[in-house]
CSV table of C-alpha atoms in Angstrom, one decimal:
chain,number,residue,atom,x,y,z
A,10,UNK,CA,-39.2,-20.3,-8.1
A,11,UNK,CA,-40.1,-23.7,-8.7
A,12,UNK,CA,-38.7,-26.8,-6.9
A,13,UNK,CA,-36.4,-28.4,-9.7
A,14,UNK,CA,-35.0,-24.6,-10.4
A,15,UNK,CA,-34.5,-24.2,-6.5
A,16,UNK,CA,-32.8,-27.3,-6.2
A,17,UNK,CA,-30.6,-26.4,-9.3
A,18,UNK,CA,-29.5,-23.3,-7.4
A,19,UNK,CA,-29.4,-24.8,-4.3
A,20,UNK,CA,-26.4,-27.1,-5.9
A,21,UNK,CA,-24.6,-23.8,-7.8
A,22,UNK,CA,-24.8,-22.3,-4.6
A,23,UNK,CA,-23.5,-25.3,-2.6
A,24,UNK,CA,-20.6,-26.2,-5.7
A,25,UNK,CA,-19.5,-22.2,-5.5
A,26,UNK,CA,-18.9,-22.4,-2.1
A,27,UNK,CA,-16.6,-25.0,-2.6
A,28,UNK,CA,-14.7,-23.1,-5.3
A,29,UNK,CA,-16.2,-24.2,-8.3
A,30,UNK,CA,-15.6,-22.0,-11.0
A,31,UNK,CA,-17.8,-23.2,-13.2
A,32,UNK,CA,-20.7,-22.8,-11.1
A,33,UNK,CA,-20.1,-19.5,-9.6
A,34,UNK,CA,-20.4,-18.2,-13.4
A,35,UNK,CA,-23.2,-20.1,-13.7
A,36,UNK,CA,-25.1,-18.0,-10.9
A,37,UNK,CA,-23.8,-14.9,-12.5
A,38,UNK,CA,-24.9,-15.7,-15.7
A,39,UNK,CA,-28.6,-16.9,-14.2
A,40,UNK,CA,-28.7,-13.7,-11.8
A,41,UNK,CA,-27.3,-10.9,-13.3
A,42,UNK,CA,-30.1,-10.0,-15.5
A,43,UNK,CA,-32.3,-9.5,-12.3
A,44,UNK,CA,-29.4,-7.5,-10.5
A,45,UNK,CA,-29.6,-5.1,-13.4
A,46,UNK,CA,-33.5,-5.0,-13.9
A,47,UNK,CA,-33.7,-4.0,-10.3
A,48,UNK,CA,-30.7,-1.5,-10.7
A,49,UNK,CA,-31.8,0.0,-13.6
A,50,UNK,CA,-35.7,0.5,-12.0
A,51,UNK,CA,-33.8,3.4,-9.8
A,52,UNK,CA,-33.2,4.7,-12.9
A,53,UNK,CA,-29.2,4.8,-12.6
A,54,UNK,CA,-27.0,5.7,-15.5
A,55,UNK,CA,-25.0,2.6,-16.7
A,56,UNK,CA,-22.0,3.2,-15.0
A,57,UNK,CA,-23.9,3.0,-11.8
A,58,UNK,CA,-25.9,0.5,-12.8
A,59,UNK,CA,-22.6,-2.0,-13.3
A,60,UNK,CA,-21.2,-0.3,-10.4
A,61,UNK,CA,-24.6,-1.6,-8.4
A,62,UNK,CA,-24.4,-5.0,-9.9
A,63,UNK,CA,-20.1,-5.4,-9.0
A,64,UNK,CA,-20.7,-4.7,-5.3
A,65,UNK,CA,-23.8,-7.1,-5.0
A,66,UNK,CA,-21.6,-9.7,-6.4
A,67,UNK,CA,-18.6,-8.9,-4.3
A,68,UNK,CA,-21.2,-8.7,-1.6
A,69,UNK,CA,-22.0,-12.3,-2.2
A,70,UNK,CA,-18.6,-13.6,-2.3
A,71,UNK,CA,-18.4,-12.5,1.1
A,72,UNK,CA,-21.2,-13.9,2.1
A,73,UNK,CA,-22.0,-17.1,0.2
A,74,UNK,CA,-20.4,-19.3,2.7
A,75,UNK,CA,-23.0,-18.0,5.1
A,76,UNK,CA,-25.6,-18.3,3.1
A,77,UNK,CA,-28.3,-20.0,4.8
A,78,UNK,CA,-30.9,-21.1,2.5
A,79,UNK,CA,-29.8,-21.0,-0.7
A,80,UNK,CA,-33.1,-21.0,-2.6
A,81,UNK,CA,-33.6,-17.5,-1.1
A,82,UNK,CA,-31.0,-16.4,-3.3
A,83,UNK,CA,-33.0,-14.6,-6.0
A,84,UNK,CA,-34.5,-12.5,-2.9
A,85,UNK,CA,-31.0,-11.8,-1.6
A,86,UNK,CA,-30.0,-10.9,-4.7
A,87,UNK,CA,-33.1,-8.3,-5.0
A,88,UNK,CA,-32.5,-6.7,-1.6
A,89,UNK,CA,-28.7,-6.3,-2.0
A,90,UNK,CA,-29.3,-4.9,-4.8
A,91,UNK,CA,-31.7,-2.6,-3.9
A,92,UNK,CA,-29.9,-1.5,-1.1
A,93,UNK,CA,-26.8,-0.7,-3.0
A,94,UNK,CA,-28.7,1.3,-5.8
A,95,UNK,CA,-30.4,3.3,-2.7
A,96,UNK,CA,-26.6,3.9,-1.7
A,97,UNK,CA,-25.8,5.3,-4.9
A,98,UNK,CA,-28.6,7.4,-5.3
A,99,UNK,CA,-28.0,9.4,-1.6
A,100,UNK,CA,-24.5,10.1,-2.5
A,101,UNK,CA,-25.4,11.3,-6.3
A,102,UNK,CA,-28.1,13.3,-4.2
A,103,UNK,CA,-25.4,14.6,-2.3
A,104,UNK,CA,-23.1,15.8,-4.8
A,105,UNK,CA,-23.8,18.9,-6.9
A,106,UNK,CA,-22.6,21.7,-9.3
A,107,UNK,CA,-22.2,25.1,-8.0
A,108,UNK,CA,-20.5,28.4,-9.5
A,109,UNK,CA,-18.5,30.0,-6.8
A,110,UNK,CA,-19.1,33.3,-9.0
A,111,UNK,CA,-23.0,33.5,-9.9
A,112,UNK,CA,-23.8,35.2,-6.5
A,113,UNK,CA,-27.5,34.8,-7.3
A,114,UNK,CA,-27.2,30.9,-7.0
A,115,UNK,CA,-28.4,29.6,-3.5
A,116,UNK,CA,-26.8,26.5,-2.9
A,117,UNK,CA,-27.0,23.9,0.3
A,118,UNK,CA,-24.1,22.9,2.5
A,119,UNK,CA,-24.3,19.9,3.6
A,120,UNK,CA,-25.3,19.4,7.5
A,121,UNK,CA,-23.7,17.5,10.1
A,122,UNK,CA,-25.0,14.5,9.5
A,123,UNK,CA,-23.7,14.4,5.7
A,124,UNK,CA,-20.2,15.4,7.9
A,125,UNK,CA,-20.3,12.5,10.0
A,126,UNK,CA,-20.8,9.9,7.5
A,127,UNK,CA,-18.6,11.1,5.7
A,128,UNK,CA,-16.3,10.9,8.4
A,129,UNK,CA,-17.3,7.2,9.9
A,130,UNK,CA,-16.6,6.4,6.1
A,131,UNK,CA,-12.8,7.7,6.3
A,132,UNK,CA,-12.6,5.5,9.6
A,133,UNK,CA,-13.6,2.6,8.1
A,134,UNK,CA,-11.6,3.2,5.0
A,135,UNK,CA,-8.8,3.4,7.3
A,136,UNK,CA,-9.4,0.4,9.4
A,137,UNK,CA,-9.7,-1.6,6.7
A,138,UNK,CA,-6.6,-1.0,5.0
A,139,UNK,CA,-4.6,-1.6,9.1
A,140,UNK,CA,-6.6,-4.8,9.0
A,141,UNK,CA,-5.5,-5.7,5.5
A,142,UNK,CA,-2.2,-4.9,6.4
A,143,UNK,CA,-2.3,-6.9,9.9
A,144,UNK,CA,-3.0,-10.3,7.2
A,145,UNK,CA,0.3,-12.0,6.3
A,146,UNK,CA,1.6,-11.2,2.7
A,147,UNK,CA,-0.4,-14.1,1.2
A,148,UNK,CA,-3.6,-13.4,2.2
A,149,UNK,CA,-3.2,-9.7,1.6
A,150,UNK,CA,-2.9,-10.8,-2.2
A,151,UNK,CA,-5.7,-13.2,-2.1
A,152,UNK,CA,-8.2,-11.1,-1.0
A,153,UNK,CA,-6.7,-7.9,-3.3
A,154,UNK,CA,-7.2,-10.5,-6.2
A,155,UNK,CA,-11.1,-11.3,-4.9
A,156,UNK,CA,-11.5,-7.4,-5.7
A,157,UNK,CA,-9.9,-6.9,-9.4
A,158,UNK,CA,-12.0,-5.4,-11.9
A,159,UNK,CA,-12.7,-7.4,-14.2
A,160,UNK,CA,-13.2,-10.4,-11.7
A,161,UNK,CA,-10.8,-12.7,-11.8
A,162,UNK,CA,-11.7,-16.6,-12.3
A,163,UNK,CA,-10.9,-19.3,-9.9
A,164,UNK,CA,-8.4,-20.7,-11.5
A,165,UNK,CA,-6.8,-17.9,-12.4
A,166,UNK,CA,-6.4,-17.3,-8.4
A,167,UNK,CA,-5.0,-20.6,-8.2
A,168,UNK,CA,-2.3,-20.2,-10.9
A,169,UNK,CA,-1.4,-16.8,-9.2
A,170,UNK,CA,-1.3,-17.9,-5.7
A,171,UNK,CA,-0.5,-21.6,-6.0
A,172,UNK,CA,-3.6,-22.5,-4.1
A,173,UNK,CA,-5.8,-25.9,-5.5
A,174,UNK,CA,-8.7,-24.1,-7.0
A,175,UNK,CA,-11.3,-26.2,-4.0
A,176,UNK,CA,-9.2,-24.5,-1.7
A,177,UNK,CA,-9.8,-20.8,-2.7
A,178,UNK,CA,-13.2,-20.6,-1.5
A,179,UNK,CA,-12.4,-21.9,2.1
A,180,UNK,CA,-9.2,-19.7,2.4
A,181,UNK,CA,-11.2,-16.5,1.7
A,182,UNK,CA,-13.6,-17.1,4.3
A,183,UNK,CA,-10.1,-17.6,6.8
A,184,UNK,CA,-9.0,-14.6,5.5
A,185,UNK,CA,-12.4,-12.5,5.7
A,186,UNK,CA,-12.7,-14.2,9.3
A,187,UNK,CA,-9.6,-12.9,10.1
A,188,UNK,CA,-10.3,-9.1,9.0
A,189,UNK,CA,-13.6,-9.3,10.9
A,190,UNK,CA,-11.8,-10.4,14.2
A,191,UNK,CA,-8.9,-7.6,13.8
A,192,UNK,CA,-8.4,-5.3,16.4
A,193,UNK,CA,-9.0,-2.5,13.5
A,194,UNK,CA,-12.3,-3.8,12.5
A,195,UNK,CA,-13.2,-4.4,16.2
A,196,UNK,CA,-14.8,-0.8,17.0
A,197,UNK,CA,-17.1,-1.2,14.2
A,198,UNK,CA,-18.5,-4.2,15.1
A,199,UNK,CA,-19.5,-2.7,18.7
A,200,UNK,CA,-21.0,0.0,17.4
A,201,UNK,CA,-23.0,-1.9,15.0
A,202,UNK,CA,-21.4,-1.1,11.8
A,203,UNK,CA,-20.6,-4.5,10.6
A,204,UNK,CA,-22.9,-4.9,7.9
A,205,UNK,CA,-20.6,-2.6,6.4
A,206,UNK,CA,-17.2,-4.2,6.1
């Protein structure tokens, strides 16, 4: 990237993370075409594809504020990405057709380890919605409106919760502070599952 385009998103980045509407659209409009060039070179369906794309940018509203070095975005961006598609395509791998009555079929069951993911996934699930429910009625909504499909804007936020639109950004990070630290959340962070939540 060249200097005067990495300063340029070194300023979106540094704007967004003070709530600023206008230039958090302005990385998604810069950076969605290389979220779904790299999605779509896993060869995912569409739906996947703008499922891939969604979490990578939810992903990054939960991480912007500790972003390091903003120029890396494009790289971050890439890898998230990347990541995510790889997600999709071991649970599509996992998931298949089978006719209970054509006895000739020989089908795989899935092994322990299939189980136990699955399982850690149900723990999670649950933990999250004990810490969700631990957050006090207002920042339950907040963060319920940070995940609305389609995304909702800024401002819309603000008219919703009341909140000046500068201070959305800041209270998010509280609140996703705040679900890290929760005695639900805390057993995944020891055994090194963070990353997920």
């Amino acid at each position: 990237m060249a200097e005067s385009q990495a300063e340029t998103v070194a300023a979106l980045v540094a704007a967004a993370k003070e709530g600023d509407e206008g230039s958090w659209r302005a990385l998604v409009d810069r950076f969605s075409p290389l979220a779904h060039a790299v999605a779509s070179s896993f060869g995912l369906n569409r739906a996947d594809q703008e499922e891939v794309v969604s979490t990578m940018w939810l992903r990054l509203v939960e991480h912007l504020d500790r972003l390091r070095e903003p120029r890396a975005l494009p790289g971050w961006i890439k890898s998230t990405t990347r990541n995510e598609a790889l997600r999709v395509l071991a649970l599509r791998k996992r998931s298949f057709v089978h006719d209970p009555f054509d006895a000739g079929e020989e089908w795989l069951v899935e092994g322990p380890a299939d189980l136990d993911e699955r399982l850690l996934d149900a723990e999670l699930k649950h933990a999250l919605r004990e810490a969700l429910a631990s957050l006090a009625p207002r920042e339950r909504a907040l963060m319920r409106m940070f995940l609305a499909d389609p995304p909702l804007s800024y401002a819309e936020i603000g008219r919703r919760t009341g909140l000046p639109v500068g201070s959305i950004g800041p209270t998010r990070g509280r609140c996703l502070s705040k679900l890290r630290q929760s005695d639900a959340l805390r057993p995944f962070d020891d055994t090194g599952d963070s990353g997920r939540i």
